[in-house]
Tab-separated table of C-alpha atoms in Angstrom:
chain	number	residue	atom	x	y	z
I	1	MET	CA	128.278	80.888	118.857
I	2	ARG	CA	129.754	83.697	117.083
I	3	TYR	CA	127.852	85.326	114.348
I	4	LEU	CA	130.089	85.066	111.048
I	5	PRO	CA	128.564	87.321	108.343
I	6	LEU	CA	129.220	86.220	104.663
I	7	SER	CA	132.002	87.989	102.964
I	8	ASP	CA	131.820	89.274	99.575
I	9	THR	CA	133.467	86.186	97.953
I	10	ASP	CA	130.862	84.158	99.757
I	11	ARG	CA	128.035	86.106	98.187
I	12	ALA	CA	129.767	86.070	94.761
I	13	ASP	CA	130.214	82.304	95.071
I	14	MET	CA	126.385	81.844	96.172
I	15	LEU	CA	125.183	84.037	93.360
I	16	ALA	CA	127.440	82.131	90.679
I	17	ARG	CA	125.968	78.784	91.831
I	18	VAL	CA	122.416	79.839	91.262
I	19	GLY	CA	123.256	81.385	88.014
I	20	VAL	CA	122.567	85.090	88.552
I	21	ASP	CA	124.944	88.085	88.563
I	22	SER	CA	123.369	90.155	91.480
I	23	ILE	CA	120.796	89.719	94.255
I	24	ASP	CA	118.596	91.927	92.441
I	25	GLU	CA	117.875	89.355	89.945
I	26	LEU	CA	116.344	87.105	92.269
I	27	PHE	CA	113.560	89.711	92.924
I	28	ALA	CA	112.899	90.073	89.072
I	29	ASP	CA	109.310	88.881	89.635
I	30	ILE	CA	108.495	91.720	91.986
I	31	PRO	CA	107.455	94.935	90.072
I	32	ALA	CA	110.190	97.563	90.262
I	33	LYS	CA	107.444	100.088	91.607
I	34	ALA	CA	107.058	97.819	94.689
I	35	ARG	CA	110.762	97.674	95.674
I	36	LEU	CA	112.536	99.880	97.910
I	37	ASN	CA	115.605	101.716	96.706
I	38	ASP	CA	116.634	102.791	99.819
I	39	LEU	CA	116.130	102.513	103.686
I	40	VAL	CA	112.785	102.827	104.980
I	41	ASP	CA	112.223	106.514	106.164
I	42	LEU	CA	112.336	105.554	110.003
I	43	PRO	CA	114.726	106.927	112.655
I	44	ARG	CA	117.888	104.650	112.701
I	45	ARG	CA	117.747	104.504	116.565
I	46	ALA	CA	115.589	105.670	119.529
I	47	GLY	CA	115.298	104.620	123.111
I	48	GLU	CA	112.415	102.540	124.381
I	49	LEU	CA	110.496	105.137	126.213
I	50	GLN	CA	110.859	107.326	123.025
I	51	VAL	CA	109.610	104.547	120.650
I	52	GLU	CA	106.826	103.535	123.129
I	53	ARG	CA	105.440	107.166	123.235
I	54	GLN	CA	105.697	107.435	119.298
I	55	LEU	CA	103.740	104.216	118.587
I	56	SER	CA	101.131	105.005	121.446
I	57	ALA	CA	100.512	108.149	119.758
I	58	LEU	CA	100.197	106.515	116.192
I	59	ALA	CA	97.922	103.840	117.706
I	60	ALA	CA	95.715	106.411	119.459
I	61	LYS	CA	94.693	107.718	115.745
I	62	ASN	CA	92.907	104.450	115.235
I	63	VAL	CA	89.071	103.937	115.879
I	64	PRO	CA	88.748	100.752	117.640
I	65	ALA	CA	85.927	98.623	116.076
I	66	SER	CA	84.377	98.234	119.358
I	67	SER	CA	84.147	102.089	119.987
I	68	VAL	CA	81.711	103.022	117.376
I	69	PRO	CA	78.822	101.596	115.334
I	70	PHE	CA	80.772	99.154	113.181
I	71	PHE	CA	79.342	97.746	109.626
I	72	VAL	CA	82.502	96.583	108.033
I	73	GLY	CA	82.443	92.884	106.708
I	74	ALA	CA	83.768	91.918	103.258
I	75	GLY	CA	85.582	89.031	104.533
I	76	ALA	CA	86.294	89.764	108.141
I	77	TYR	CA	83.437	90.241	110.540
I	78	LYS	CA	82.985	91.564	114.084
I	79	HIS	CA	81.258	88.910	116.187
I	80	HIS	CA	80.918	88.580	119.948
I	81	VAL	CA	83.539	85.942	121.027
I	82	PRO	CA	82.697	84.643	124.783
I	83	SER	CA	85.556	85.362	127.329
I	84	THR	CA	85.657	81.545	127.969
I	85	VAL	CA	87.318	81.244	124.452
I	86	ASP	CA	90.445	83.540	125.367
I	87	HIS	CA	90.774	82.108	128.719
I	88	LEU	CA	91.066	78.624	127.692
I	89	ILE	CA	93.407	79.470	124.748
I	90	GLN	CA	95.879	81.190	126.816
I	91	ARG	CA	96.644	78.070	128.926
I	92	SER	CA	100.248	77.464	128.437
I	93	GLU	CA	99.786	73.888	126.895
I	94	PHE	CA	97.762	75.323	124.175
I	95	LEU	CA	99.486	78.701	123.764
I	96	THR	CA	102.779	77.080	123.010
I	97	SER	CA	101.529	74.097	121.213
I	98	TYR	CA	102.976	73.378	117.790
I	99	THR	CA	102.741	70.583	114.983
I	100	PRO	CA	101.717	67.241	116.582
I	101	TYR	CA	104.742	65.361	115.072
I	102	GLN	CA	104.905	62.632	117.932
I	103	PRO	CA	101.295	61.516	118.723
I	104	GLU	CA	102.164	59.828	122.095
I	105	ILE	CA	102.843	63.205	123.523
I	106	THR	CA	100.455	65.525	121.616
I	107	GLN	CA	97.156	63.673	122.125
I	108	GLY	CA	95.354	66.894	123.401
I	109	THR	CA	96.335	68.772	120.236
I	110	LEU	CA	95.451	65.983	117.987
I	111	GLN	CA	92.005	65.601	119.903
I	112	TYR	CA	90.892	69.133	119.508
I	113	LEU	CA	91.991	69.046	115.774
I	114	PHE	CA	89.983	65.983	115.340
I	115	GLU	CA	86.983	67.714	116.914
I	116	PHE	CA	87.588	70.750	114.730
I	117	GLN	CA	87.624	68.479	111.530
I	118	THR	CA	84.366	67.128	112.719
I	119	GLN	CA	82.830	70.704	113.259
I	120	VAL	CA	83.844	71.666	109.837
I	121	ALA	CA	82.645	68.600	108.092
I	122	ARG	CA	79.321	68.833	109.583
I	123	LEU	CA	78.964	72.673	108.955
I	124	THR	CA	79.902	72.225	105.305
I	125	ALA	CA	77.970	68.805	104.970
I	126	MET	CA	81.011	67.361	103.360
I	127	ASP	CA	82.811	63.807	104.043
I	128	VAL	CA	86.048	64.883	105.273
I	129	ALA	CA	87.802	68.286	106.535
I	130	ASN	CA	91.584	69.054	107.214
I	131	ALA	CA	93.260	70.964	109.963
I	132	SER	CA	93.693	73.320	108.681
I	133	MET	CA	94.691	76.262	106.045
I	134	TYR	CA	96.086	79.666	106.873
I	135	ASP	CA	92.928	81.322	105.987
I	136	GLY	CA	90.259	81.393	103.315
I	137	SER	CA	92.145	82.997	100.458
I	138	THR	CA	95.129	80.896	100.539
I	139	GLY	CA	92.629	77.927	101.020
I	140	THR	CA	90.917	78.884	97.971
I	141	GLY	CA	94.091	78.864	96.164
I	142	GLU	CA	95.027	75.366	97.323
I	143	ALA	CA	91.522	74.200	96.377
I	144	VAL	CA	91.989	75.202	92.614
I	145	LEU	CA	95.500	73.471	92.711
I	146	MET	CA	93.834	70.225	94.358
I	147	ALA	CA	91.032	70.368	91.448
I	148	HIS	CA	93.872	70.575	88.975
I	149	ARG	CA	95.477	67.534	90.453
I	150	VAL	CA	92.113	65.589	90.569
I	151	THR	CA	91.100	66.437	86.961
I	152	LYS	CA	94.400	66.665	85.341
I	153	ARG	CA	93.181	69.931	83.882
I	154	LYS	CA	94.585	73.468	84.180
I	155	LYS	CA	91.844	75.883	83.832
I	156	ALA	CA	89.877	77.534	86.493
I	157	VAL	CA	86.603	79.514	86.206
I	158	LEU	CA	86.134	82.333	88.819
I	159	SER	CA	82.992	83.796	89.631
I	160	GLY	CA	82.537	87.689	89.480
I	161	GLY	CA	81.163	87.323	92.931
I	162	LEU	CA	84.294	85.880	94.609
I	163	HIS	CA	86.190	87.883	96.737
I	164	PRO	CA	88.707	90.145	94.956
I	165	GLN	CA	91.585	89.111	97.332
I	166	TYR	CA	90.684	85.414	97.108
I	167	ARG	CA	90.609	85.812	93.249
I	168	GLU	CA	94.081	87.637	93.345
I	169	VAL	CA	95.579	84.864	95.436
I	170	VAL	CA	94.249	82.228	92.863
I	171	GLU	CA	95.674	84.330	89.975
I	172	GLY	CA	99.009	84.570	91.700
I	173	LEU	CA	99.471	80.900	92.358
I	174	SER	CA	98.116	80.003	88.891
I	175	GLY	CA	100.476	82.472	87.223
I	176	GLN	CA	103.449	80.897	88.802
I	177	ALA	CA	102.289	77.563	87.682
I	178	GLY	CA	101.302	78.368	84.147
I	179	ASP	CA	97.791	77.414	84.725
I	180	ALA	CA	94.791	79.269	82.869
I	181	VAL	CA	92.282	81.367	84.895
I	182	VAL	CA	89.038	82.745	83.543
I	183	ALA	CA	87.896	85.655	85.918
I	184	LEU	CA	84.275	86.688	85.232
I	185	PRO	CA	83.636	90.537	85.507
I	186	ALA	CA	82.354	91.840	88.815
I	187	ASP	CA	78.809	90.600	89.614
I	188	PRO	CA	77.149	92.913	92.142
I	189	THR	CA	73.607	91.628	91.156
I	190	GLY	CA	74.408	87.872	91.441
I	191	THR	CA	73.131	87.429	87.814
I	192	GLU	CA	76.091	86.272	85.870
I	193	ASP	CA	75.964	83.388	83.397
I	194	ILE	CA	78.741	81.388	84.819
I	195	LEU	CA	77.290	78.235	83.211
I	196	SER	CA	78.310	79.122	79.817
I	197	GLN	CA	81.956	79.310	80.768
I	198	ILE	CA	82.259	75.758	81.866
I	199	ASP	CA	83.526	73.396	79.047
I	200	LYS	CA	85.565	70.298	78.673
I	201	GLU	CA	88.701	72.141	79.297
I	202	THR	CA	87.621	73.436	82.662
I	203	SER	CA	89.225	72.015	85.705
I	204	CYS	CA	87.068	73.693	88.449
I	205	VAL	CA	84.469	76.607	88.685
I	206	VAL	CA	85.041	78.632	92.016
I	207	VAL	CA	81.983	80.006	93.422
I	208	GLN	CA	81.259	82.119	96.523
I	209	SER	CA	77.941	82.137	98.478
I	210	PRO	CA	76.869	84.380	100.026
I	211	ASN	CA	79.230	86.165	97.512
I	212	PHE	CA	81.351	89.171	98.065
I	213	TYR	CA	78.456	91.670	97.454
I	214	GLY	CA	76.182	89.598	99.872
I	215	GLN	CA	74.238	87.750	97.049
I	216	ILE	CA	73.256	84.169	97.907
I	217	ILE	CA	74.031	81.942	94.918
I	218	ASP	CA	72.117	78.659	94.026
I	219	LEU	CA	75.095	76.117	93.557
I	220	LYS	CA	73.084	73.206	92.386
I	221	PRO	CA	72.791	74.168	88.680
I	222	ILE	CA	76.477	75.131	88.549
I	223	ALA	CA	77.565	71.847	90.181
I	224	GLU	CA	75.285	69.870	87.712
I	225	LYS	CA	76.977	71.651	84.754
I	226	ALA	CA	80.399	71.254	85.949
I	227	HIS	CA	79.917	67.580	86.608
I	228	GLU	CA	78.520	67.261	83.115
I	229	CYS	CA	81.763	68.659	81.884
I	230	GLY	CA	84.069	66.605	84.277
I	231	ALA	CA	84.918	69.734	86.395
I	232	LEU	CA	84.753	70.021	90.058
I	233	LEU	CA	82.694	72.891	91.868
I	234	VAL	CA	84.649	74.509	94.640
I	235	ALA	CA	82.165	76.480	96.901
I	236	VAL	CA	83.674	79.326	98.842
I	237	PHE	CA	82.293	81.538	101.879
I	238	THR	CA	83.797	84.155	103.917
I	239	GLU	CA	81.210	84.430	106.670
I	240	VAL	CA	81.027	80.825	108.427
I	241	VAL	CA	77.988	81.774	110.539
I	242	SER	CA	75.909	81.779	107.321
I	243	LEU	CA	76.031	78.039	107.569
I	244	GLY	CA	73.718	78.077	110.388
I	245	LEU	CA	70.846	79.333	108.175
I	246	ILE	CA	71.862	78.764	104.621
I	247	GLU	CA	71.855	75.139	102.901
I	248	PRO	CA	75.410	74.008	103.200
I	249	PRO	CA	77.534	73.457	100.020
I	250	GLY	CA	77.836	69.867	100.397
I	251	THR	CA	74.238	69.167	99.659
I	252	GLN	CA	74.113	71.451	96.784
I	253	GLY	CA	76.784	69.259	94.953
I	254	ALA	CA	80.045	70.973	95.905
I	255	ASP	CA	83.306	68.801	95.501
I	256	ILE	CA	85.475	71.009	97.621
I	257	VAL	CA	84.463	73.691	100.265
I	258	VAL	CA	86.582	76.249	101.471
I	259	GLY	CA	86.271	79.573	103.458
I	260	GLU	CA	87.028	81.738	106.385
I	261	GLY	CA	86.373	80.416	109.912
I	262	GLN	CA	87.317	83.841	111.602
I	263	SER	CA	83.899	84.780	112.701
I	264	ILE	CA	83.679	81.918	115.075
I	265	GLY	CA	86.073	82.275	117.991
I	266	ASN	CA	88.520	84.817	116.559
I	267	GLY	CA	88.613	88.468	116.588
I	268	LEU	CA	89.394	90.879	113.664
I	269	ASN	CA	92.945	90.943	115.080
I	270	PHE	CA	94.095	93.592	112.636
I	271	GLY	CA	93.506	91.371	109.687
I	272	GLY	CA	94.909	87.955	111.071
I	273	PRO	CA	95.958	85.454	111.903
I	274	TYR	CA	92.607	83.654	110.748
I	275	VAL	CA	91.979	80.109	110.055
I	276	GLY	CA	91.056	78.476	106.768
I	277	LEU	CA	88.349	75.950	106.471
I	278	PHE	CA	88.800	73.372	103.885
I	279	ALA	CA	86.693	70.215	103.252
I	280	THR	CA	86.161	67.674	100.238
I	281	ARG	CA	84.550	64.339	99.281
I	282	GLN	CA	85.993	61.367	100.557
I	283	LYS	CA	87.125	59.945	97.076
I	284	TYR	CA	89.520	63.152	96.862
I	285	VAL	CA	90.968	62.966	100.117
I	286	ARG	CA	94.559	61.798	99.152
I	287	GLN	CA	94.627	65.180	96.954
I	288	MET	CA	93.791	67.438	99.969
I	289	PRO	CA	96.410	69.723	101.263
I	290	GLY	CA	97.350	70.085	104.691
I	291	ARG	CA	96.985	67.353	107.486
I	292	LEU	CA	94.285	64.936	108.481
I	293	CYS	CA	93.966	63.966	112.131
I	294	GLY	CA	92.076	60.584	112.861
I	295	GLU	CA	90.846	58.494	115.707
I	296	THR	CA	92.237	55.066	116.599
I	297	THR	CA	93.089	52.666	119.423
I	298	ASP	CA	96.350	51.826	121.020
I	299	VAL	CA	97.750	48.209	121.925
I	300	ASP	CA	95.459	48.229	125.000
I	301	GLY	CA	92.328	49.302	123.075
I	302	LYS	CA	92.329	52.909	124.455
I	303	ARG	CA	90.914	55.538	122.385
I	304	GLY	CA	93.820	57.707	120.881
I	305	PHE	CA	94.444	60.202	117.977
I	306	VAL	CA	97.322	60.299	115.159
I	307	LEU	CA	98.189	62.166	112.127
I	308	THR	CA	96.233	59.848	109.309
I	309	LEU	CA	97.302	61.913	106.582
I	310	SER	CA	99.879	64.632	106.199
I	311	THR	CA	100.671	64.986	102.437
I	312	ARG	CA	103.339	67.893	102.927
I	313	GLU	CA	106.917	67.810	101.650
I	314	GLN	CA	108.467	67.126	105.096
I	315	HIS	CA	106.487	63.853	105.345
I	316	ILE	CA	106.771	62.371	102.002
I	317	ARG	CA	108.751	62.442	98.764
I	318	ARG	CA	108.664	66.397	97.843
I	319	ASP	CA	107.524	65.701	94.390
I	320	LYS	CA	104.383	63.948	95.577
I	321	ALA	CA	103.470	66.516	98.249
I	322	THR	CA	100.127	68.184	97.753
I	323	SER	CA	101.131	71.441	99.347
I	324	ASN	CA	103.935	72.997	101.162
I	325	ILE	CA	101.896	74.683	104.031
I	326	CYS	CA	104.149	74.603	106.913
I	327	THR	CA	101.931	74.733	109.732
I	328	ASN	CA	98.378	75.162	110.641
I	329	SER	CA	96.756	78.032	112.486
I	330	GLY	CA	96.520	75.957	115.493
I	331	LEU	CA	95.468	78.485	118.165
I	332	CYS	CA	92.920	79.889	115.825
I	333	CYS	CA	91.577	76.289	115.210
I	334	LEU	CA	91.418	75.885	119.006
I	335	ALA	CA	89.634	79.145	119.374
I	336	PHE	CA	87.085	78.033	116.662
I	337	THR	CA	86.433	74.549	118.222
I	338	ILE	CA	85.968	76.013	121.858
I	339	HIS	CA	83.497	78.725	120.454
I	340	MET	CA	81.563	76.236	118.279
I	341	SER	CA	81.433	73.633	120.943
I	342	LEU	CA	79.910	76.360	123.322
I	343	LEU	CA	77.562	77.386	120.626
I	344	GLY	CA	76.469	73.831	119.559
I	345	GLY	CA	74.169	73.441	116.679
I	346	THR	CA	71.154	75.073	118.319
I	347	GLY	CA	73.102	78.157	119.264
I	348	LEU	CA	74.754	78.581	115.851
I	349	LYS	CA	71.292	78.513	114.380
I	350	LYS	CA	70.053	81.190	116.793
I	351	LEU	CA	73.155	83.367	116.068
I	352	ALA	CA	72.435	82.979	112.292
I	353	ARG	CA	68.883	84.093	112.634
I	354	ILE	CA	70.025	87.098	114.770
I	355	ASN	CA	72.598	88.136	112.156
I	356	HIS	CA	70.073	88.173	109.396
I	357	ALA	CA	67.252	89.774	111.376
I	358	ASN	CA	69.713	92.660	112.034
I	359	ALA	CA	70.585	92.877	108.277
I	360	VAL	CA	66.952	92.996	107.382
I	361	LYS	CA	66.471	95.972	109.666
I	362	LEU	CA	69.687	97.825	108.276
I	363	LYS	CA	68.199	97.208	104.834
I	364	ALA	CA	65.201	98.653	105.427
I	365	GLN	CA	66.610	101.728	107.195
I	366	LEU	CA	69.418	102.274	104.399
I	367	ALA	CA	66.737	101.760	101.597
I	368	ALA	CA	64.658	104.690	103.194
I	369	VAL	CA	67.504	107.089	102.484
I	370	PRO	CA	66.857	109.267	99.611
I	371	GLY	CA	69.218	108.330	96.797
I	372	VAL	CA	70.377	104.903	98.105
I	373	GLU	CA	69.638	101.574	96.260
I	374	VAL	CA	69.957	98.058	97.885
I	375	LEU	CA	71.083	95.634	95.170
I	376	ASN	CA	70.219	92.499	96.995
I	377	THR	CA	66.871	90.462	97.538
I	378	ALA	CA	68.546	87.598	99.218
I	379	TYR	CA	71.318	87.804	101.673
I	380	PHE	CA	72.400	86.569	104.951
I	381	ASN	CA	74.146	89.379	107.284
I	382	GLU	CA	75.798	91.574	104.344
I	383	PHE	CA	74.577	93.475	101.263
I	384	THR	CA	75.495	96.012	98.831
I	385	VAL	CA	74.003	99.511	98.424
I	386	LYS	CA	74.525	101.801	95.307
I	387	LEU	CA	75.021	105.436	96.433
I	388	PRO	CA	74.351	108.593	94.661
I	389	LYS	CA	78.067	109.517	94.896
I	390	ALA	CA	81.416	107.725	95.189
I	391	ALA	CA	81.389	105.239	98.051
I	392	HIS	CA	85.117	106.101	99.408
I	393	SER	CA	84.178	109.603	99.986
I	394	VAL	CA	80.973	108.600	101.831
I	395	VAL	CA	82.715	106.269	103.998
I	396	GLU	CA	85.388	108.787	104.983
I	397	ALA	CA	82.652	111.371	106.054
I	398	LEU	CA	80.717	108.860	108.111
I	399	ALA	CA	84.066	107.910	109.810
I	400	GLU	CA	84.419	111.351	110.814
I	401	LYS	CA	80.956	111.150	112.357
I	402	GLY	CA	82.287	108.022	114.380
I	403	ILE	CA	80.512	105.347	112.108
I	404	LEU	CA	82.507	102.736	110.405
I	405	ALA	CA	79.922	102.380	107.575
I	406	GLY	CA	81.495	99.366	105.390
I	407	VAL	CA	83.720	98.629	102.396
I	408	PRO	CA	83.685	100.529	99.344
I	409	VAL	CA	83.851	98.080	96.598
I	410	SER	CA	86.526	100.405	94.683
I	411	ARG	CA	88.753	99.732	97.506
I	412	LEU	CA	89.202	96.247	96.536
I	413	ILE	CA	88.335	96.613	92.808
I	414	PRO	CA	89.933	99.958	91.676
I	415	GLY	CA	89.673	101.618	88.383
I	416	LYS	CA	86.245	100.400	87.546
I	417	PRO	CA	83.843	103.554	87.395
I	418	GLU	CA	80.703	101.340	87.418
I	419	LEU	CA	81.616	100.285	90.889
I	420	GLU	CA	82.543	103.520	92.236
I	421	ASN	CA	79.429	104.240	94.225
I	422	LEU	CA	78.946	100.819	95.636
I	423	LEU	CA	79.151	99.996	99.292
I	424	VAL	CA	79.131	96.423	101.147
I	425	VAL	CA	77.791	96.748	104.606
I	426	ALA	CA	77.453	93.997	107.203
I	427	SER	CA	75.346	94.036	110.278
I	428	THR	CA	76.150	91.255	112.905
I	429	GLU	CA	74.697	90.479	116.452
I	430	VAL	CA	76.813	93.188	117.840
I	431	ASN	CA	75.016	95.984	116.182
I	432	THR	CA	72.065	97.570	118.092
I	433	ASP	CA	69.041	99.277	117.027
I	434	GLU	CA	70.673	102.771	118.011
I	435	ASP	CA	73.825	101.728	115.973
I	436	ARG	CA	71.531	101.251	112.717
I	437	ALA	CA	69.551	104.364	113.458
I	438	ASP	CA	72.601	106.354	113.706
I	439	PHE	CA	74.070	104.985	110.595
I	440	ALA	CA	70.900	105.716	108.477
I	441	ALA	CA	70.614	109.241	109.912
I	442	ALA	CA	74.334	109.973	109.370
I	443	LEU	CA	74.113	108.610	105.859
I	444	LYS	CA	71.300	110.847	104.992
I	445	GLU	CA	73.018	113.771	106.342
I	446	VAL	CA	76.263	113.034	104.372
I	447	LEU	CA	74.161	112.449	101.197
I	448	ALA	CA	72.085	115.673	101.556
């Protein structure tokens, strides 16, 4: 087939049909400062060997997470993933698998998605889970849209402890839809008065626990107040391993539970792809985005799996679709399912206890450093410390010493002087006693 590019006349006709004078008008919603006015400053061409050398030199400047003591969290966590997981997901029938449109030839895919849903529902103590969302942040945005559909209201209240990037996703979607968002100020201490923000106009209240700062939030009074006002509670998590130790959102009254599943079966992967977990009550299932796999029997009475619900625009009338999510993170789902199956309930609880114990050790060591204040009393494997100087400069100094020390809050919430000295740190099962000791000693030296 020949490539036939559009002519100037073709482009003019297309622009006229959509009612704009130039292509630039199609990008009016993108801030001017974010647009490129010229070509990217890269060589126009180079040989394969030259490109390989240049990219290898750039990659060598990175500090791999496994090569130094690593205490970074804030939504993406370094955990040990058994080699079995990677071995199995690279089988060709899994690696190339796509959307299970035809159940008669995709029984394997449907079955592991069914198992994935079961695992997520049990982890969150909810009635039903989908398979799946892109990640925790976009899943949170979808949860808010779902709450609007259920309640027929258009105002979401966001906790100040919600991950800043999750908040931005919700605000972006809501802004395009003309929905209202009440985003509370940053809440490093976990003491915000969110109950006073819930009223009869509220569609949902979105609360993360453990929150961005590592604070564990009691969801029960929030759920009670939300339900009194006819609103839904959307419970969010970024660290799924915490559900092995903390009371699940479903037993605390949550109506929708959404979060990030990266910690189980999936590496850091340079920020993605990840896998969003999404669960809800049975009565809201028809408003749930994504797809739902179910178990059935065939004409011979044999067990089989099907797509029970897939409320996207390709399957039903476009105006009735609950989401336009085009596919799920299938390979990441499978990695999650395999790792979760290897752990089992007992293994997950043990892993969670190890994570918490390591965080307790790190907290004690950092709190002993002069000038360092720990803001958390209750936490899982992550907490926030207040330093005597700007956290971003401390992190850079520690990186020079070969320690990746955490995430400065100012990196995700810039322009707030009261947050400049706050540092979010995490300690998972991959950290050793030597790692924690090195971190504390280096921090003491940097702050001296």
